[in-house]
């Protein structure tokens, strides 16, 4: 787990082989943004899927059955369990745009996400995080 000590977000890296262990943990019950990633150590064939969910446990279990390409999941949750669905929608949309702009990964997202239009203070909070 990686933590930015001045922020409330935590990033939990879960190898696909340990997904069944992770979904038993309380952290898997949160609203989250997540990244399914794969790629070689040489940096070739980098692949990514960006998602958001109100139920990380169910979503990762579904992707474990339905999506073949990924090797690990990076789950971004709140240490205070305070991420909202609006925030995760915004982060998903923003991260998909960043992935596509960088052109380093094969993007497995079938859409561009949905850009919500939160109140200005909430949008500023979102941009502070990512």
Coordinates of C-alpha atoms in Angstrom, one line a residue:
X1 CA 0.0 0.0 0.0
X2 CA 1.2 3.5 -0.8
X3 CA 0.0 6.5 1.1
X4 CA 0.5 10.2 0.6
X5 CA 0.8 11.2 4.3
X6 CA -0.5 14.7 3.7
X7 CA -3.6 13.4 1.9
X8 CA -6.4 11.0 2.7
X9 CA -6.0 8.8 -0.4
X10 CA -4.4 5.4 -0.3
X11 CA -3.3 3.4 -3.3
X12 CA -3.4 -0.3 -2.9
X13 CA -1.6 -2.5 -5.5
X14 CA -3.1 -5.9 -5.7
X15 CA -1.5 -8.6 -8.0
X16 CA -4.3 -10.5 -9.8
X17 CA -3.3 -13.7 -8.1
X18 CA -4.3 -12.1 -4.7
X19 CA -7.6 -10.5 -5.7
X20 CA -9.6 -13.1 -3.8
X21 CA -7.6 -12.2 -0.6
X22 CA -8.1 -8.4 -1.2
X23 CA -11.8 -8.7 -1.7
X24 CA -12.1 -10.1 1.8
X25 CA -10.5 -6.9 3.2
X26 CA -12.6 -4.0 4.5
X27 CA -10.8 -1.6 2.1
X28 CA -12.4 -3.4 -0.8
X29 CA -15.9 -2.2 0.2
X30 CA -15.2 1.4 -0.6
X31 CA -16.0 3.8 -3.4
X32 CA -12.9 3.8 -5.5
X33 CA -11.1 4.6 -8.7
X34 CA -9.0 1.8 -10.0
X35 CA -6.5 0.9 -12.7
X36 CA -6.1 -2.6 -14.2
X37 CA -2.6 -2.7 -15.7
X38 CA -0.4 -5.1 -17.5
X39 CA 2.9 -4.8 -19.3
X40 CA 6.4 -6.2 -19.6
X41 CA 9.4 -5.1 -17.5
X42 CA 10.9 -3.6 -20.6
X43 CA 7.9 -1.2 -21.0
X44 CA 6.6 -2.9 -24.1
X45 CA 2.9 -3.7 -24.5
X46 CA 1.7 -1.6 -21.6
X47 CA -2.0 -1.9 -21.2
X48 CA -4.5 -0.2 -18.9
X49 CA -8.2 0.1 -18.0
X50 CA -9.4 2.9 -15.8
X51 CA -12.6 2.5 -13.8
X52 CA -14.6 3.8 -10.9
X53 CA -17.1 2.1 -8.7
X54 CA -19.2 2.3 -5.6
X55 CA -18.4 -1.3 -4.8
X56 CA -14.7 -2.1 -5.4
X57 CA -15.1 -5.7 -4.2
X58 CA -17.8 -6.6 -6.7
X59 CA -16.2 -4.7 -9.6
X60 CA -12.8 -6.4 -9.2
X61 CA -14.4 -9.8 -8.9
X62 CA -16.3 -9.2 -12.1
X63 CA -13.1 -7.9 -13.9
X64 CA -11.2 -11.0 -12.7
X65 CA -13.7 -13.1 -14.6
X66 CA -14.4 -10.9 -17.6
X67 CA -11.1 -9.1 -18.5
X68 CA -8.2 -11.2 -19.6
X69 CA -5.3 -8.7 -20.1
X70 CA -4.5 -7.4 -16.6
X71 CA -1.9 -8.5 -14.1
X72 CA -2.5 -6.1 -11.2
X73 CA -5.0 -3.6 -9.9
X74 CA -4.2 -0.3 -8.4
X75 CA -7.1 0.8 -6.2
X76 CA -7.3 4.4 -5.0
X77 CA -9.5 4.7 -1.9
X78 CA -10.0 7.2 0.9
X79 CA -8.3 6.5 4.2
X80 CA -11.4 8.2 5.8
X81 CA -13.9 6.4 3.5
X82 CA -15.0 9.8 2.2
X83 CA -14.6 9.6 -1.6
X84 CA -17.9 10.3 -3.3
X85 CA -19.3 8.9 -6.5
X86 CA -19.0 12.4 -8.1
X87 CA -15.3 12.5 -7.2
X88 CA -14.6 9.1 -8.6
X89 CA -16.5 9.9 -11.8
X90 CA -14.4 13.0 -12.2
X91 CA -11.1 11.2 -11.5
X92 CA -12.0 8.4 -13.9
X93 CA -12.8 10.9 -16.7
X94 CA -9.6 12.9 -16.0
X95 CA -7.4 9.8 -15.8
X96 CA -8.8 8.3 -19.1
X97 CA -8.0 11.7 -20.8
X98 CA -4.4 11.6 -19.3
X99 CA -3.9 8.0 -20.5
X100 CA -5.0 8.9 -24.0
X101 CA -2.9 12.1 -24.1
X102 CA 0.2 10.3 -22.9
X103 CA -0.1 7.6 -25.6
X104 CA 2.0 5.1 -23.6
X105 CA -0.6 2.5 -22.9
X106 CA -3.0 0.5 -24.9
X107 CA -6.3 1.8 -23.5
X108 CA -8.9 -0.9 -22.8
X109 CA -11.7 1.6 -22.0
X110 CA -14.6 1.5 -24.4
X111 CA -15.6 5.0 -23.7
X112 CA -14.1 8.3 -22.5
X113 CA -15.7 8.3 -19.1
X114 CA -18.4 10.8 -18.0
X115 CA -17.2 14.3 -17.1
X116 CA -19.3 15.4 -14.2
X117 CA -19.7 19.1 -13.4
X118 CA -19.3 19.4 -9.6
X119 CA -19.4 22.7 -7.8
X120 CA -16.2 24.7 -8.2
X121 CA -14.8 23.9 -4.7
X122 CA -15.3 20.1 -5.2
X123 CA -13.7 20.3 -8.7
X124 CA -10.7 22.1 -7.2
X125 CA -10.3 19.3 -4.6
X126 CA -10.4 16.8 -7.4
X127 CA -7.6 18.6 -9.4
X128 CA -5.5 18.9 -6.2
X129 CA -5.5 15.1 -5.9
X130 CA -4.6 14.2 -9.5

